[in-house]
GROMACS .gro file of C-alpha atoms in nm:
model
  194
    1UNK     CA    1  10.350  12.685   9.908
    2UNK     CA    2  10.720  12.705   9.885
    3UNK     CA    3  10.732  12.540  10.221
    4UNK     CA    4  10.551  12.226  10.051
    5UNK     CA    5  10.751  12.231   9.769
    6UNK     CA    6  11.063  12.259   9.992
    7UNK     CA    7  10.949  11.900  10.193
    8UNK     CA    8  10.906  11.665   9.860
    9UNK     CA    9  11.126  11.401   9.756
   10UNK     CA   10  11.261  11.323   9.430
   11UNK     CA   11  10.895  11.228   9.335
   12UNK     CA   12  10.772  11.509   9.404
   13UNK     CA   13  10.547  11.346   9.671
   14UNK     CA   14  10.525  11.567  10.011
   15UNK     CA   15  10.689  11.410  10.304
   16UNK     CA   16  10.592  11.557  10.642
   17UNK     CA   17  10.815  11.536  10.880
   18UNK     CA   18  10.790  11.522  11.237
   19UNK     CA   19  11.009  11.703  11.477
   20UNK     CA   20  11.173  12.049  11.441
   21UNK     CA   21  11.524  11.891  11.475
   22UNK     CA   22  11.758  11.813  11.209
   23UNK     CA   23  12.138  11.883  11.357
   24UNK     CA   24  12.301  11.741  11.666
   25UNK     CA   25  12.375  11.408  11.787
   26UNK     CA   26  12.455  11.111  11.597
   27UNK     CA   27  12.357  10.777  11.607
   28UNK     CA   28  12.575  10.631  11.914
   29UNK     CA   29  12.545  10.229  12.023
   30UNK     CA   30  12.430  10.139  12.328
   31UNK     CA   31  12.620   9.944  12.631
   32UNK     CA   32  12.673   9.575  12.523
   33UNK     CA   33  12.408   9.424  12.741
   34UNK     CA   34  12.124   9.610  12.535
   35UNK     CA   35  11.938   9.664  12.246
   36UNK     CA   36  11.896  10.020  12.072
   37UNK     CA   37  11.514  10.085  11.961
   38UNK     CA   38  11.510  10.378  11.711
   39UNK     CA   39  11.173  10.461  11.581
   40UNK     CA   40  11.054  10.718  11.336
   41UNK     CA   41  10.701  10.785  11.190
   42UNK     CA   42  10.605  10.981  10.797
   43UNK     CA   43  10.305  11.138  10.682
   44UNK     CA   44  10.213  11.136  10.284
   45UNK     CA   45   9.980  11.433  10.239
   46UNK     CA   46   9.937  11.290   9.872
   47UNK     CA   47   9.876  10.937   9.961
   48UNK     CA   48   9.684  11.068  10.297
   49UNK     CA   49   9.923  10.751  10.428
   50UNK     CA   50  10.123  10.721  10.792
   51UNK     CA   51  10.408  10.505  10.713
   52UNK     CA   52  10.598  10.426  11.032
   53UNK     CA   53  10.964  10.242  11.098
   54UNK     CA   54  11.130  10.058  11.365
   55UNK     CA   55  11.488   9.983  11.365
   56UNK     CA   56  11.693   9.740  11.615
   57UNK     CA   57  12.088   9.719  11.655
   58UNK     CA   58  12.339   9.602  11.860
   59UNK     CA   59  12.639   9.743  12.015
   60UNK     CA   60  12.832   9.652  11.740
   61UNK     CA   61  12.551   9.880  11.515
   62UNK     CA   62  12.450   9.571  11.327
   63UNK     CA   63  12.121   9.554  11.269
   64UNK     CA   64  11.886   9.273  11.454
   65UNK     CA   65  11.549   9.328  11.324
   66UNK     CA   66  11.363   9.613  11.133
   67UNK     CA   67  10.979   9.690  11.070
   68UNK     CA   68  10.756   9.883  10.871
   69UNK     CA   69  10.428   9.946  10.789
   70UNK     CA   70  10.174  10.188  10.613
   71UNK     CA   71   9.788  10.249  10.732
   72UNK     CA   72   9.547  10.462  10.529
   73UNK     CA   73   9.530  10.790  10.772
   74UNK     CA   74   9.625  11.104  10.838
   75UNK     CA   75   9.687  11.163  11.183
   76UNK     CA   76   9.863  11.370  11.462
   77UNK     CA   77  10.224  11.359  11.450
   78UNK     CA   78  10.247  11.302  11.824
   79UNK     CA   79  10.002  10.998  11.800
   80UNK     CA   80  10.152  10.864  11.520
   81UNK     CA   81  10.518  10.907  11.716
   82UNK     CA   82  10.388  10.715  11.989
   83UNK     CA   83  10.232  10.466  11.831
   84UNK     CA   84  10.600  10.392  11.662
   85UNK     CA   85  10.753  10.364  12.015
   86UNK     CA   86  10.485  10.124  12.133
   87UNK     CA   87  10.520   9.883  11.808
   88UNK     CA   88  10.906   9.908  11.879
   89UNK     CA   89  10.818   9.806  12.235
   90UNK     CA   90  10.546   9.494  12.117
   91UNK     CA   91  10.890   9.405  11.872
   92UNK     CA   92  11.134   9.395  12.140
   93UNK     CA   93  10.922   9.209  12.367
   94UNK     CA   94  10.842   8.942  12.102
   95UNK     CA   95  11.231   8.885  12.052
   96UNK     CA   96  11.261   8.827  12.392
   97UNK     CA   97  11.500   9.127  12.478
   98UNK     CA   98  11.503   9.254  12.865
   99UNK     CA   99  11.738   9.518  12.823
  100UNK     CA  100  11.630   9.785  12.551
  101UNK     CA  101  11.714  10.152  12.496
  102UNK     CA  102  11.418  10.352  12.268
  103UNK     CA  103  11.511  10.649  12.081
  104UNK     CA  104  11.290  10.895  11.898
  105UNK     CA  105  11.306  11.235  11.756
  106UNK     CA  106  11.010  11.330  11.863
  107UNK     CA  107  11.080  11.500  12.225
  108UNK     CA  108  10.719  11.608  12.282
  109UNK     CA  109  10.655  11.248  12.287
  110UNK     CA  110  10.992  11.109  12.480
  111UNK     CA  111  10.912  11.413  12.737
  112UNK     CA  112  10.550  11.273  12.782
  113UNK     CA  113  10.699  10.875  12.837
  114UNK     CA  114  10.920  11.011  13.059
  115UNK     CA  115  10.712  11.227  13.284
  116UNK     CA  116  10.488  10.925  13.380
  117UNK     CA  117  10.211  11.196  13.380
  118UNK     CA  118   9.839  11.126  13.308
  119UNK     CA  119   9.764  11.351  12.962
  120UNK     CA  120   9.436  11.489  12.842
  121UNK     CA  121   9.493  11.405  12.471
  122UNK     CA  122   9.469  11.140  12.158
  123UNK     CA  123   9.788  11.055  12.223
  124UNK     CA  124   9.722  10.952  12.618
  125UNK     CA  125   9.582  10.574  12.551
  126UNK     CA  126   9.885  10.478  12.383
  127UNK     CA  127  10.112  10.682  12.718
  128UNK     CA  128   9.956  10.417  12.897
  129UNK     CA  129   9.969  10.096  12.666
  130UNK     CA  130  10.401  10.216  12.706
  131UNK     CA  131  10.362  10.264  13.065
  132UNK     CA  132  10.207   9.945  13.119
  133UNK     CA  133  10.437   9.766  12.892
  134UNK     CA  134  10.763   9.882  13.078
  135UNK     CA  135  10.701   9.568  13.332
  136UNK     CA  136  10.755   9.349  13.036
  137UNK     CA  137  11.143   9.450  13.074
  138UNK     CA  138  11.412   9.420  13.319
  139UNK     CA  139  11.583   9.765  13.222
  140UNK     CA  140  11.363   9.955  12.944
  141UNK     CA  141  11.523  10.359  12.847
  142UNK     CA  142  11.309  10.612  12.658
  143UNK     CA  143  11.533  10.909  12.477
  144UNK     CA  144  11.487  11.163  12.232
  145UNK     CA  145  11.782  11.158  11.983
  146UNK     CA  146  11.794  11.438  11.699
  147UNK     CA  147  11.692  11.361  11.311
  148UNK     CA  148  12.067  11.265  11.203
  149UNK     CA  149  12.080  10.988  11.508
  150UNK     CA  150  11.759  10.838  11.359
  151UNK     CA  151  11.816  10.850  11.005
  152UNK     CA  152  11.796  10.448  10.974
  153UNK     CA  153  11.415  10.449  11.109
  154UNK     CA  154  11.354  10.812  10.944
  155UNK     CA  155  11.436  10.622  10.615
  156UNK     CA  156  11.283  10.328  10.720
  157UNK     CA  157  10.939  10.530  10.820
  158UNK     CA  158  10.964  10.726  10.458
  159UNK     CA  159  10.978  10.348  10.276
  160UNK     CA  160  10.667  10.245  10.486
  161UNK     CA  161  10.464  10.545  10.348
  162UNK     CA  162  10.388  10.369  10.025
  163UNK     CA  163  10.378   9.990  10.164
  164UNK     CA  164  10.018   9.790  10.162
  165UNK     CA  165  10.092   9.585  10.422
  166UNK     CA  166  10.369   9.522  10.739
  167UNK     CA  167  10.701   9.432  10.655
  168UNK     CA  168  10.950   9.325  10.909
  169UNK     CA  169  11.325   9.228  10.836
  170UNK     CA  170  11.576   8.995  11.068
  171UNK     CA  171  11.905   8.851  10.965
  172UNK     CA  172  11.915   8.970  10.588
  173UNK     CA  173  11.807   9.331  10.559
  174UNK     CA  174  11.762   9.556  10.213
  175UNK     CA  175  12.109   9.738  10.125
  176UNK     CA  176  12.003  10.079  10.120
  177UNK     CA  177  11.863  10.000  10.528
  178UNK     CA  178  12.223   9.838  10.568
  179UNK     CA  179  12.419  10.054  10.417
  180UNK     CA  180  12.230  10.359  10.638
  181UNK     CA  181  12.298  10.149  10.926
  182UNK     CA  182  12.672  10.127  10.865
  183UNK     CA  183  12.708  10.440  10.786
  184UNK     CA  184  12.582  10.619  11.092
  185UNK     CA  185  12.796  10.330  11.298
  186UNK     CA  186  13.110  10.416  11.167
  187UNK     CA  187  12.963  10.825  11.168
  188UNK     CA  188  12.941  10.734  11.537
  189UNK     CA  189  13.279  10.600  11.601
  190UNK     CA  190  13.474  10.900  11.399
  191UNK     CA  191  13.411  11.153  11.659
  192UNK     CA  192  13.506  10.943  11.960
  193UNK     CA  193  13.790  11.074  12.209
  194UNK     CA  194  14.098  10.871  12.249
   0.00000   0.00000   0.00000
């Protein structure tokens, strides 16, 4: 009980989360020839709702695109993980982007993508939907960052919980997404050796 009270927000409306990580890395941009993918799924226990968000930025940190949606389901945290990576895959593909770098904090899942291994669980069919996909790219990454280098899609996937339908973002972006964004860019760039 004091672990549920522990995970709500302001609201008072539970917010699982899920991975076990919440210290390490920050956010950090990726070369200049490619796009970084962070994606983050959110579980309401209240609303039995998955909300799940996909952020895109630059080298520069600026954001390029950002999406979010809700579905009515309560679901494995794994599955739902994967099925964030694999929308942020479908995006990236749509814009037409051959070089892209995805980040999760989910490392069960990242582990599984990168093992290329066939698994016996829910979470397998969409393993292969990513493995199949890679093709569609001339360089495509898959790497687990920790909770504070995903905050932008962690935020993102927490907004999505209480969304009825998909909402996807490109050139003007809300200002609490673009503020986040900023914010771990210039977090990124204050720890950097001279």
């Amino acid at each position: 009980d004091e672990y549920i009270e522990a995970q709500k927000d302001i609201a008072g409306e539970f917010i699982q989360q899920t991975t076990n990580s919440c210290k390490g890395e920050k956010w950090r941009p990726p070369p200049h020839n490619s796009i970084r993918i962070n994606s983050d799924a959110a579980f309401s226990q209240n609303l039995e709702r998955t909300g799940i968000g996909v952020v895109a930025r630059n080298a520069r940190g600026e954001l390029l695109k950002a999406w979010a949606r809700s579905e009515l389901k309560n679901s494995e945290p794994q599955v739902e993980e994967a099925t964030a990576i694999r929308m942020g895959m479908q995006m990236a593909w749509e814009a037409n982007w051959k070089t892209a770098e995805f980040q999760s904090d989910c490392k069960e899942v990242v582990d599984m993508i990168n093992k290329e291994e066939k698994q016996q669980s829910r979470v397998a069919i969409i393993l292969e939907d990513i493995a199949n996909m890679r093709c569609l790219f001339e360089q495509c990454t898959f790497s687990f960052v920790h909770r504070i280098g995903n905050g932008c899609a962690h935020s993102l996937a927490k907004f999505a919980v209480e969304l009825t339908k998909k909402v996807e973002w490109e050139v003007c972006f809300p200002m609490w997404l673009h503020e986040r964004a900023q914010n771990e860019y210039r977090g990124s760039n204050s720890n950097v050796s001279k």
